[in-house]
Tab-separated table of C-alpha atoms and ligand atoms in Angstrom:
chain	number	residue	atom	x	y	z
A	587	MET	CA	32.166	19.215	-12.696
A	588	PRO	CA	30.067	22.389	-12.452
A	589	HIS	CA	26.666	21.909	-10.870
A	590	ARG	CA	23.690	21.827	-13.184
A	591	ALA	CA	20.223	20.308	-13.180
A	592	PRO	CA	20.008	16.854	-14.727
A	593	GLY	CA	18.897	17.026	-18.335
A	594	ALA	CA	19.834	20.680	-18.827
A	595	PRO	CA	19.451	21.876	-22.419
A	596	GLY	CA	22.375	21.031	-24.648
A	597	GLN	CA	22.595	17.438	-23.482
A	598	ARG	CA	21.477	14.858	-26.001
A	599	ALA	CA	20.207	11.521	-24.738
A	600	GLY	CA	22.093	8.491	-26.043
A	601	ASN	CA	20.277	5.264	-26.704
A	602	TYR	CA	19.626	4.607	-23.023
A	603	LEU	CA	15.919	5.082	-23.591
A	604	ALA	CA	15.753	2.646	-26.484
A	605	GLY	CA	14.570	-0.192	-24.231
A	606	LYS	CA	10.948	-1.336	-24.384
A	607	PRO	CA	8.433	0.773	-22.483
A	608	ILE	CA	7.513	-0.638	-19.098
A	609	LYS	CA	3.810	-1.392	-19.102
A	610	TYR	CA	1.518	-2.347	-16.261
A	611	TYR	CA	1.112	-6.113	-16.490
A	612	ARG	CA	-2.451	-7.295	-15.774
A	613	PRO	CA	-2.694	-10.846	-14.429
A	614	GLY	CA	-5.576	-12.890	-15.807
A	615	GLY	CA	-5.706	-16.014	-13.623
A	616	SER	CA	-3.417	-18.230	-15.729
A	617	ALA	CA	-4.169	-21.949	-15.300
A	618	GLN	CA	-0.526	-22.748	-16.108
A	619	VAL	CA	0.768	-20.534	-13.328
A	620	ARG	CA	-1.687	-22.169	-10.927
A	621	HIS	CA	-0.445	-25.552	-12.084
A	622	LEU	CA	3.169	-24.486	-11.473
A	623	ILE	CA	2.406	-23.154	-7.992
A	624	GLU	CA	0.357	-26.224	-7.030
A	625	ASN	CA	2.746	-28.828	-8.386
A	626	GLY	CA	6.142	-27.238	-8.904
A	627	PHE	CA	6.493	-24.898	-5.922
A	628	GLN	CA	7.021	-27.514	-3.216
A	629	ALA	CA	9.817	-26.491	-0.889
A	630	PHE	CA	11.918	-23.597	0.385
A	631	ASN	CA	10.620	-20.201	-0.684
A	632	ALA	CA	8.656	-21.673	-3.581
A	633	GLY	CA	6.877	-23.718	-0.920
A	634	ARG	CA	6.270	-20.584	1.154
A	635	LEU	CA	4.861	-18.743	-1.847
A	636	SER	CA	2.557	-21.666	-2.565
A	637	GLU	CA	1.461	-21.556	1.075
A	638	ALA	CA	0.821	-17.804	0.788
A	639	CYS	CA	-1.329	-18.404	-2.310
A	640	HIS	CA	-3.395	-20.989	-0.439
A	641	ILE	CA	-3.897	-18.831	2.652
A	642	PHE	CA	-5.009	-15.952	0.451
A	643	ALA	CA	-7.195	-17.837	-2.032
A	644	ASP	CA	-8.691	-20.483	0.263
A	645	LYS	CA	-9.073	-18.568	3.521
A	646	MET	CA	-8.772	-14.802	3.160
A	647	LEU	CA	-10.985	-14.691	0.071
A	648	ALA	CA	-13.523	-17.229	1.367
A	649	PRO	CA	-16.886	-15.412	1.549
A	650	GLU	CA	-17.741	-16.877	4.959
A	651	ASN	CA	-14.610	-15.289	6.492
A	652	ASP	CA	-15.437	-11.847	5.097
A	653	THR	CA	-11.824	-10.748	5.588
A	654	THR	CA	-10.927	-7.082	5.354
A	655	ILE	CA	-7.678	-7.173	3.409
A	656	GLY	CA	-4.947	-4.539	3.499
A	657	LEU	CA	-2.135	-4.462	0.933
A	658	THR	CA	1.115	-2.747	1.902
A	659	ILE	CA	3.606	-1.746	-0.773
A	660	ALA	CA	7.294	-0.853	-0.370
A	661	GLY	CA	10.131	-1.264	-2.823
A	662	ALA	CA	10.144	0.099	-6.356
A	663	LEU	CA	7.087	-1.798	-7.585
A	664	THR	CA	5.201	0.713	-9.744
A	665	PRO	CA	8.407	1.712	-11.585
A	666	ALA	CA	8.880	-2.010	-12.305
A	667	GLY	CA	5.368	-2.281	-13.820
A	668	LEU	CA	3.572	-4.059	-10.975
A	669	GLY	CA	0.829	-1.464	-10.722
A	670	GLY	CA	-1.230	-3.604	-13.122
A	671	CYS	CA	-1.362	-6.389	-10.540
A	672	VAL	CA	-2.626	-3.922	-7.947
A	673	ILE	CA	-5.225	-2.510	-10.369
A	674	GLU	CA	-6.529	-6.012	-11.105
A	675	MET	CA	-6.738	-6.838	-7.388
A	676	ILE	CA	-8.593	-3.575	-6.715
A	677	ASP	CA	-10.971	-4.190	-9.576
A	678	ARG	CA	-11.846	-7.671	-8.373
A	679	GLY	CA	-12.408	-6.605	-4.774
A	680	LEU	CA	-9.446	-8.702	-3.598
A	681	ILE	CA	-7.934	-5.862	-1.563
A	682	ASP	CA	-9.931	-3.394	0.501
A	683	PHE	CA	-7.345	-0.740	1.350
A	684	ILE	CA	-3.742	0.064	0.534
A	685	ILE	CA	-0.817	1.463	2.499
A	686	SER	CA	2.033	2.405	0.192
A	687	THR	CA	5.245	4.343	0.223
A	688	GLY	CA	4.724	7.729	-1.406
A	689	ALA	CA	7.353	6.785	-4.000
A	690	ASN	CA	5.166	4.053	-5.465
A	691	LEU	CA	2.190	6.393	-5.721
A	692	TYR	CA	4.279	9.176	-7.210
A	693	HIS	CA	5.786	6.883	-9.855
A	694	ASP	CA	2.284	5.526	-10.589
A	695	LEU	CA	1.327	9.022	-11.750
A	696	HIS	CA	3.792	8.806	-14.683
A	697	TYR	CA	1.657	6.045	-16.174
A	698	ALA	CA	-1.545	8.047	-15.697
A	699	LEU	CA	0.065	11.060	-17.354
A	700	ASN	CA	1.213	8.906	-20.276
A	701	PHE	CA	4.946	9.247	-19.684
A	702	THR	CA	7.187	6.328	-20.534
A	703	LEU	CA	9.578	4.434	-18.285
A	704	HIS	CA	11.959	2.129	-20.141
A	705	ARG	CA	13.523	-1.237	-19.574
A	706	GLY	CA	17.291	-0.920	-19.289
A	707	SER	CA	20.331	-2.304	-17.538
A	708	PRO	CA	21.569	-1.954	-13.963
A	709	PHE	CA	25.147	-1.821	-15.305
A	710	LEU	CA	25.355	1.681	-16.694
A	711	ASP	CA	27.622	4.667	-16.164
A	712	ASP	CA	25.590	6.839	-13.777
A	713	VAL	CA	27.734	9.920	-14.383
A	714	GLU	CA	26.916	9.665	-18.057
A	715	LEU	CA	23.241	9.106	-17.239
A	716	TYR	CA	23.331	12.225	-15.087
A	717	GLU	CA	24.915	14.233	-17.893
A	718	GLN	CA	22.243	13.034	-20.283
A	719	GLY	CA	19.419	13.781	-17.847
A	720	ILE	CA	18.344	10.201	-17.335
A	721	ILE	CA	17.090	8.819	-14.018
A	722	ARG	CA	17.812	5.211	-13.059
A	723	ILE	CA	15.928	2.981	-10.603
A	724	TYR	CA	18.073	-0.146	-10.843
A	725	ASP	CA	17.343	-1.127	-14.473
A	726	VAL	CA	14.368	1.203	-15.040
A	727	LEU	CA	15.302	4.341	-16.985
A	728	PHE	CA	13.415	7.528	-17.765
A	729	PRO	CA	14.198	11.144	-18.580
A	730	ALA	CA	14.363	13.658	-15.726
A	731	THR	CA	11.677	15.625	-17.567
A	732	VAL	CA	9.230	12.902	-16.439
A	733	LEU	CA	9.916	13.945	-12.844
A	734	LEU	CA	9.684	17.653	-13.636
A	735	GLU	CA	6.415	17.320	-15.546
A	736	THR	CA	4.838	14.986	-12.997
A	737	ASP	CA	5.803	17.472	-10.272
A	738	ALA	CA	4.255	20.295	-12.298
A	739	TYR	CA	1.030	18.294	-12.606
A	740	ILE	CA	0.930	17.719	-8.815
A	741	ARG	CA	1.468	21.410	-8.054
A	742	ASP	CA	-1.180	22.367	-10.602
A	743	PHE	CA	-3.588	19.837	-9.080
A	744	LEU	CA	-2.964	21.198	-5.578
A	745	VAL	CA	-3.848	24.721	-6.705
A	746	ARG	CA	-6.884	23.623	-8.752
A	747	SER	CA	-8.227	21.336	-6.022
A	748	GLY	CA	-8.541	24.125	-3.477
A	749	LEU	CA	-7.688	21.571	-0.791
A	750	SER	CA	-6.986	23.303	2.504
A	751	GLY	CA	-6.444	22.563	6.163
A	752	PRO	CA	-5.622	19.152	7.605
A	753	ILE	CA	-6.639	16.126	5.529
A	754	SER	CA	-5.859	12.405	5.566
A	755	THR	CA	-3.683	10.873	2.867
A	756	SER	CA	-6.684	8.766	1.820
A	757	GLU	CA	-8.511	12.005	1.002
A	758	LEU	CA	-5.485	13.436	-0.813
A	759	HIS	CA	-5.090	10.333	-2.969
A	760	PHE	CA	-8.837	10.146	-3.618
A	761	ARG	CA	-8.912	13.743	-4.845
A	762	LEU	CA	-5.774	13.170	-6.888
A	763	GLY	CA	-7.348	10.064	-8.440
A	764	GLU	CA	-10.546	11.954	-9.254
A	765	ASP	CA	-8.540	14.701	-10.902
A	766	LEU	CA	-6.656	12.165	-13.027
A	767	LEU	CA	-9.920	10.505	-14.075
A	768	ASP	CA	-11.334	13.868	-14.983
A	769	ARG	CA	-8.362	15.147	-16.975
A	770	TYR	CA	-7.047	11.896	-18.445
A	771	PRO	CA	-10.091	9.733	-19.262
A	772	GLY	CA	-9.213	6.050	-19.424
A	773	CYS	CA	-6.183	6.453	-17.155
A	774	GLU	CA	-7.783	4.066	-14.635
A	775	GLU	CA	-6.375	1.273	-16.822
A	776	TYR	CA	-2.857	2.583	-16.177
A	777	SER	CA	-2.900	4.067	-12.712
A	778	VAL	CA	-3.381	2.578	-9.253
A	779	VAL	CA	-4.262	5.989	-7.806
A	780	ALA	CA	-6.964	6.577	-10.435
A	781	ARG	CA	-8.353	3.023	-10.227
A	782	ALA	CA	-8.519	3.126	-6.441
A	783	ALA	CA	-10.485	6.386	-6.543
A	784	LEU	CA	-12.917	4.826	-9.012
A	785	ALA	CA	-13.330	1.614	-7.012
A	786	GLY	CA	-13.604	3.225	-3.566
A	787	VAL	CA	-10.352	1.774	-2.231
A	788	PRO	CA	-8.617	4.115	0.232
A	789	ILE	CA	-4.856	4.547	-0.194
A	790	TYR	CA	-2.720	5.651	2.741
A	791	THR	CA	0.921	6.693	2.914
A	792	SER	CA	2.762	6.052	6.140
A	793	SER	CA	5.385	8.759	5.601
A	794	PRO	CA	3.766	11.520	3.572
A	795	GLY	CA	6.860	13.739	3.459
A	796	ASP	CA	8.989	10.976	1.971
A	797	SER	CA	8.181	11.318	-1.728
A	798	SER	CA	7.861	13.820	-4.536
A	799	ILE	CA	4.140	14.122	-3.712
A	800	GLY	CA	5.093	15.308	-0.207
A	801	MET	CA	7.845	17.520	-1.628
A	802	ASN	CA	5.324	19.340	-3.831
A	803	ILE	CA	2.860	19.747	-0.953
A	804	ALA	CA	5.680	21.380	1.012
A	805	TYR	CA	6.320	23.736	-1.922
A	806	HIS	CA	2.598	24.546	-2.087
A	807	GLU	CA	2.652	25.688	1.547
A	808	LEU	CA	5.809	27.757	1.276
A	809	MET	CA	5.293	29.339	-2.125
A	810	ASN	CA	1.496	29.607	-2.355
A	811	GLY	CA	0.788	30.188	1.338
A	812	ALA	CA	-1.504	27.163	1.261
A	813	THR	CA	-2.883	25.758	4.502
A	814	LEU	CA	-3.198	22.204	3.146
A	815	MET	CA	-1.561	19.843	5.600
A	816	ILE	CA	-1.361	16.077	5.739
A	817	ASP	CA	-2.658	14.967	9.117
A	818	PRO	CA	-1.157	11.585	10.075
A	819	ASN	CA	-3.552	11.327	13.052
A	820	ARG	CA	-6.449	10.975	10.638
A	821	ASP	CA	-4.642	8.190	8.813
A	822	VAL	CA	-3.876	6.348	12.054
A	823	ASN	CA	-7.509	6.573	13.166
A	824	GLU	CA	-8.990	5.656	9.782
A	825	VAL	CA	-6.796	2.565	9.423
A	826	CYS	CA	-7.603	1.610	12.998
A	827	ALA	CA	-11.345	2.064	12.360
A	828	ILE	CA	-11.175	-0.040	9.181
A	829	ILE	CA	-9.449	-2.844	11.096
A	830	LEU	CA	-11.925	-2.600	13.972
A	831	ALA	CA	-14.848	-2.999	11.575
A	832	GLY	CA	-13.389	-6.090	9.867
A	833	LYS	CA	-15.021	-9.410	10.712
A	834	GLN	CA	-11.599	-10.916	10.076
A	835	ASN	CA	-8.427	-9.024	9.198
A	836	GLY	CA	-5.616	-9.998	6.894
A	837	CYS	CA	-2.712	-8.397	5.095
A	838	VAL	CA	-0.484	-8.906	2.108
A	839	ILE	CA	2.802	-7.145	2.816
A	840	LEU	CA	5.109	-6.437	-0.131
A	841	GLY	CA	8.623	-5.563	1.046
A	842	GLY	CA	8.795	-4.155	4.532
A	843	GLY	CA	9.400	-0.537	5.483
A	844	SER	CA	6.989	1.811	7.211
A	845	PRO	CA	3.841	0.626	5.340
A	846	LYS	CA	4.228	-2.770	7.030
A	847	ASN	CA	4.156	-1.322	10.519
A	848	PHE	CA	1.488	1.228	9.644
A	849	TYR	CA	-0.833	-1.663	8.860
A	850	LEU	CA	0.197	-3.891	11.758
A	851	GLN	CA	0.053	-1.135	14.383
A	852	GLY	CA	-3.713	-0.973	13.901
A	853	GLN	CA	-4.272	-3.820	16.357
A	854	PRO	CA	-2.023	-2.371	19.128
A	855	THR	CA	-3.658	1.030	18.600
A	856	LEU	CA	-6.940	-0.676	19.384
A	857	TRP	CA	-5.948	-2.643	22.480
A	858	GLU	CA	-3.107	-0.521	23.853
A	859	VAL	CA	-4.452	2.972	23.228
A	860	TYR	CA	-8.225	2.748	22.774
A	861	GLY	CA	-8.676	-0.179	25.149
A	862	ILE	CA	-10.565	-2.252	22.562
A	863	PRO	CA	-8.967	-5.693	22.259
A	864	LYS	CA	-9.664	-6.971	18.739
A	865	GLY	CA	-7.545	-10.083	19.154
A	866	GLY	CA	-4.847	-9.460	16.531
A	867	ASN	CA	-4.595	-9.946	12.820
A	868	ASP	CA	-6.089	-13.195	11.485
A	869	TYR	CA	-3.932	-13.635	8.367
A	870	PHE	CA	-0.434	-12.399	7.597
A	871	ILE	CA	1.347	-12.823	4.258
A	872	GLN	CA	4.662	-11.124	3.566
A	873	ILE	CA	6.751	-11.272	0.405
A	874	THR	CA	10.077	-9.679	1.119
A	875	THR	CA	13.830	-9.689	0.733
A	876	ASP	CA	14.235	-8.410	4.307
A	877	GLN	CA	15.881	-10.686	6.835
A	878	VAL	CA	14.893	-11.331	10.421
A	879	VAL	CA	18.471	-11.475	11.769
A	880	TRP	CA	19.059	-7.698	11.667
A	881	GLY	CA	16.320	-7.116	14.204
A	882	GLY	CA	14.372	-4.557	12.146
A	883	LEU	CA	10.611	-4.384	11.749
A	884	SER	CA	10.850	-4.968	7.987
A	885	GLY	CA	12.149	-8.499	8.527
A	886	ALA	CA	10.242	-9.267	11.733
A	887	THR	CA	8.303	-12.523	11.565
A	888	PRO	CA	4.599	-12.983	12.253
A	889	ALA	CA	5.618	-14.830	15.448
A	890	GLU	CA	7.399	-11.707	16.738
A	891	ALA	CA	4.277	-9.698	15.902
A	892	VAL	CA	2.258	-11.987	18.214
A	893	SER	CA	4.050	-10.574	21.255
A	894	TRP	CA	2.804	-7.094	20.325
A	895	GLY	CA	-0.776	-8.206	19.875
A	896	LYS	CA	-0.447	-7.486	16.153
A	897	VAL	CA	-1.129	-11.091	15.171
A	898	ASN	CA	-3.628	-13.382	16.849
A	899	PRO	CA	-1.567	-16.052	18.699
A	900	GLY	CA	-4.080	-18.695	17.692
A	901	VAL	CA	-3.578	-18.252	13.943
A	902	LEU	CA	0.167	-18.691	13.368
A	903	PRO	CA	-0.530	-21.428	10.785
A	904	ASP	CA	-2.302	-18.760	8.738
A	905	THR	CA	0.817	-16.609	8.539
A	906	VAL	CA	3.705	-16.976	6.115
A	907	VAL	CA	6.767	-15.101	4.919
A	908	ALA	CA	8.050	-15.876	1.410
A	909	TYR	CA	11.600	-14.600	1.035
A	910	CYS	CA	11.376	-13.578	-2.607
A	911	ASP	CA	11.810	-10.583	-4.857
A	912	SER	CA	8.252	-9.281	-5.019
A	913	THR	CA	8.673	-8.280	-8.691
A	914	ILE	CA	8.735	-12.033	-9.371
A	915	ALA	CA	6.518	-13.400	-6.620
A	916	PHE	CA	3.643	-10.896	-6.602
A	917	PRO	CA	2.527	-11.383	-10.238
A	918	LEU	CA	2.554	-15.153	-9.645
A	919	PHE	CA	0.581	-14.694	-6.431
A	920	CYS	CA	-1.980	-12.544	-8.275
A	921	GLU	CA	-2.322	-15.021	-11.140
A	922	TYR	CA	-3.064	-17.729	-8.585
A	923	ALA	CA	-5.575	-15.653	-6.632
A	924	ILE	CA	-7.410	-14.392	-9.700
A	925	GLY	CA	-7.749	-17.894	-11.137
A	926	SER	CA	-9.077	-19.263	-7.855
A	927	GLU	CA	-12.675	-20.036	-6.930
A	928	HIS	CA	-13.064	-16.727	-5.098
A	929	GLY	CA	-11.021	-14.644	-7.555
A	930	CYS	CA	-13.643	-11.894	-7.500
A	931	ARG	CA	-15.400	-10.458	-4.429
A	932	PRO	CA	-17.928	-7.665	-3.941
A	933	ARG	CA	-15.947	-4.488	-3.277
A	934	LYS	CA	-16.240	-3.027	0.227
A	935	GLU	CA	-15.706	0.573	-1.030
A	936	LEU	CA	-14.285	1.600	2.350
A	937	LEU	CA	-13.246	4.954	0.924
A	938	HIS	CA	-16.841	6.127	1.174
A	939	LYS	CA	-17.402	4.631	4.639
A	940	ARG	CA	-14.453	6.238	6.437
A	941	GLU	CA	-16.517	8.776	8.372
A	942	GLN	CA	-18.940	6.154	9.674
A	943	LEU	CA	-16.129	3.761	10.585
A	944	VAL	CA	-14.271	6.433	12.558
A	945	ALA	CA	-17.534	7.394	14.311
A	946	ASP	CA	-17.936	3.720	15.320
A	947	LEU	CA	-14.368	3.698	16.651
A	948	VAL	CA	-15.052	6.816	18.731
A	949	ARG	CA	-18.279	5.332	20.082
A	950	GLN	CA	-16.654	2.052	21.101
A	951	ALA	CA	-13.604	3.793	22.578
A	952	LYS	CA	-15.848	6.081	24.666
A	953	GLU	CA	-17.910	3.147	25.892
A	954	THR	CA	-14.734	1.350	26.930
A	955	ARG	CA	-13.356	4.432	28.670
A	956	ASP	CA	-16.647	5.150	30.439
A	957	ALA	CA	-16.986	1.530	31.582
A	958	LYS	CA	-13.512	1.743	33.147
A	959	GLN	CA	-14.287	5.029	34.897
A	960	LYS	CA	-17.717	3.963	36.182
A	961	PRO	CA	-17.765	3.895	40.014
A	962	PRO	CA	-18.916	0.573	41.544
A	963	VAL	CA	-22.687	0.471	42.225
A	964	ALA	CA	-23.601	0.588	45.937
A	965	ASN	CA	-24.073	-2.861	47.533
A	966	GLU	CA	-22.556	-4.484	44.427
A	967	PRO	CA	-19.518	-6.541	45.434
A	968	ALA	CA	-16.208	-5.247	44.099
A	969	GLU	CA	-15.179	-6.850	40.795
A	970	ILE	CA	-12.388	-8.783	42.422
A	971	ASP	CA	-14.884	-10.478	44.750
A	972	ARG	CA	-17.117	-11.552	41.869
A	973	HIS	CA	-14.311	-13.704	40.524
A	974	ARG	CA	-13.636	-15.509	43.771
B	1080	NAD	N1	10.542	10.420	-6.239
B	1080	NAD	C1	10.083	9.886	-5.149
B	1080	NAD	O1	9.024	10.249	-4.673
B	1080	NAD	C2	10.851	8.805	-4.481
B	1080	NAD	C3	10.987	8.800	-3.076
B	1080	NAD	C4	11.615	7.702	-2.483
B	1080	NAD	C5	12.078	6.684	-3.306
B	1080	NAD	N2	11.961	6.764	-4.659
B	1080	NAD	C6	12.346	5.684	-5.563
B	1080	NAD	O2	11.330	4.692	-5.471
B	1080	NAD	C7	11.904	3.444	-5.160
B	1080	NAD	C8	11.057	2.754	-4.115
B	1080	NAD	O3	11.241	3.341	-2.837
B	1080	NAD	P1	10.295	2.949	-1.605
B	1080	NAD	O4	10.353	4.103	-0.649
B	1080	NAD	O5	8.976	2.521	-2.109
B	1080	NAD	O6	10.878	1.649	-0.932
B	1080	NAD	P2	12.359	1.052	-0.733
B	1080	NAD	O7	12.947	0.787	-2.069
B	1080	NAD	O8	13.096	1.902	0.214
B	1080	NAD	O9	12.042	-0.390	-0.082
B	1080	NAD	C9	11.509	-0.561	1.186
B	1080	NAD	C10	11.323	-1.998	1.577
B	1080	NAD	O10	11.002	-2.933	0.562
B	1080	NAD	C11	11.925	-4.035	0.514
B	1080	NAD	N3	12.137	-4.351	-0.895
B	1080	NAD	C12	12.667	-3.512	-1.804
B	1080	NAD	N4	12.668	-4.086	-3.020
B	1080	NAD	C13	12.126	-5.314	-2.863
B	1080	NAD	C14	11.849	-6.379	-3.771
B	1080	NAD	N5	12.142	-6.282	-5.074
B	1080	NAD	N6	11.261	-7.499	-3.300
B	1080	NAD	C15	10.933	-7.609	-1.995
B	1080	NAD	N7	11.171	-6.638	-1.094
B	1080	NAD	C16	11.767	-5.496	-1.517
B	1080	NAD	C17	13.140	-3.512	1.212
B	1080	NAD	O11	13.913	-4.508	1.705
B	1080	NAD	C18	12.504	-2.596	2.266
B	1080	NAD	O12	11.973	-3.294	3.349
B	1080	NAD	C19	13.350	3.696	-4.696
B	1080	NAD	O13	14.182	2.739	-5.300
B	1080	NAD	C20	13.670	5.087	-5.199
B	1080	NAD	O14	14.444	5.037	-6.360
B	1080	NAD	C21	11.333	7.806	-5.247
């Protein structure tokens, strides 16, 4: 078959795109779902999901714990319509920052730009789909033009924004969100990136080159001579500073992948690198299909994370892994949380506090370093003697 771009002119789409549009589902705190989780989800992974709901709603959201909550997202969740759950959680102050694969943020932009992804089947002839210019993510189908036009929007945004030099991904996504809000009023109802910008929730990407957003930034450098560069050091330090500032820290991990570690490494960065022992994460919830037996980080249990200082050894009861497809489990989890007593919290708006938080990290790290380097005061017994 001669090479050609998917969806080249002359190809007519069949009825592959006849399926219903995928829309962002917004959970509303259903009493029936809460009833099901409380009374029907009793054992095995239903039991674990129920446990996760309780840890989140009863402990992480309790005002007295003032938990700084990070959500990590891997797996094709925005293409499957789960962005609405994330928007609702953002809106209600139930998550304070996000670490996502670039793919989920890129596919979120289709909704903001009013393109349609369709429900379909996973059992299709992919050669025929290719010939008709249709992209498939399992059973989600959309024309390749959606990719091309979303890419064009990103490149246009990069030029218009005038962004230059090294920036964090939180800044990139904030500026992208602002641009969407400006050009597509009302899109905050349909886009995680736009809603997060509006609500002051920073969004990080652990592997910025690994998505069409990163691909278009690379183009921008090569073809426009732009100096814009994603600086992962800034992301590492910002996430670390956010975790340091949290009275308590907790995470909801969807899937595994690099976003999971990017969140969890915050605690080792503090104790191992900056010399500031924070004590480890206080709450750990993971919804994943990844297994522990293969030895990878994606399937690693909270207990394994204890050995790294990622999870506080004293709080293992407040950690849980529900082995579920997150496209099923996460909407249920959100319904439960939203319908709970603390289903709405004041938003922390960490996006606008990043500079101050990083300055606090620097201050504390310098104090720790200086204390270690300080020579012993004359006539003061050596530290080892004081403990005898
Ligand atoms: N255009 C782009 O920018 C781009 C780039 C990469 C991927 N993609 C598409 O986006 C999709 C998502 O890719 P990704 O990089 O976010 O993550 P991924 O699909 O590679 O998944 C990463 C992790 O999530 C877990 N996981 C996946 N699906 C799950 C589910 N339903 N429930 C629970 N856990 C699950 C996996 O086991 C793994 O740990 C891919 O399927 C791909 O088609 C697009």
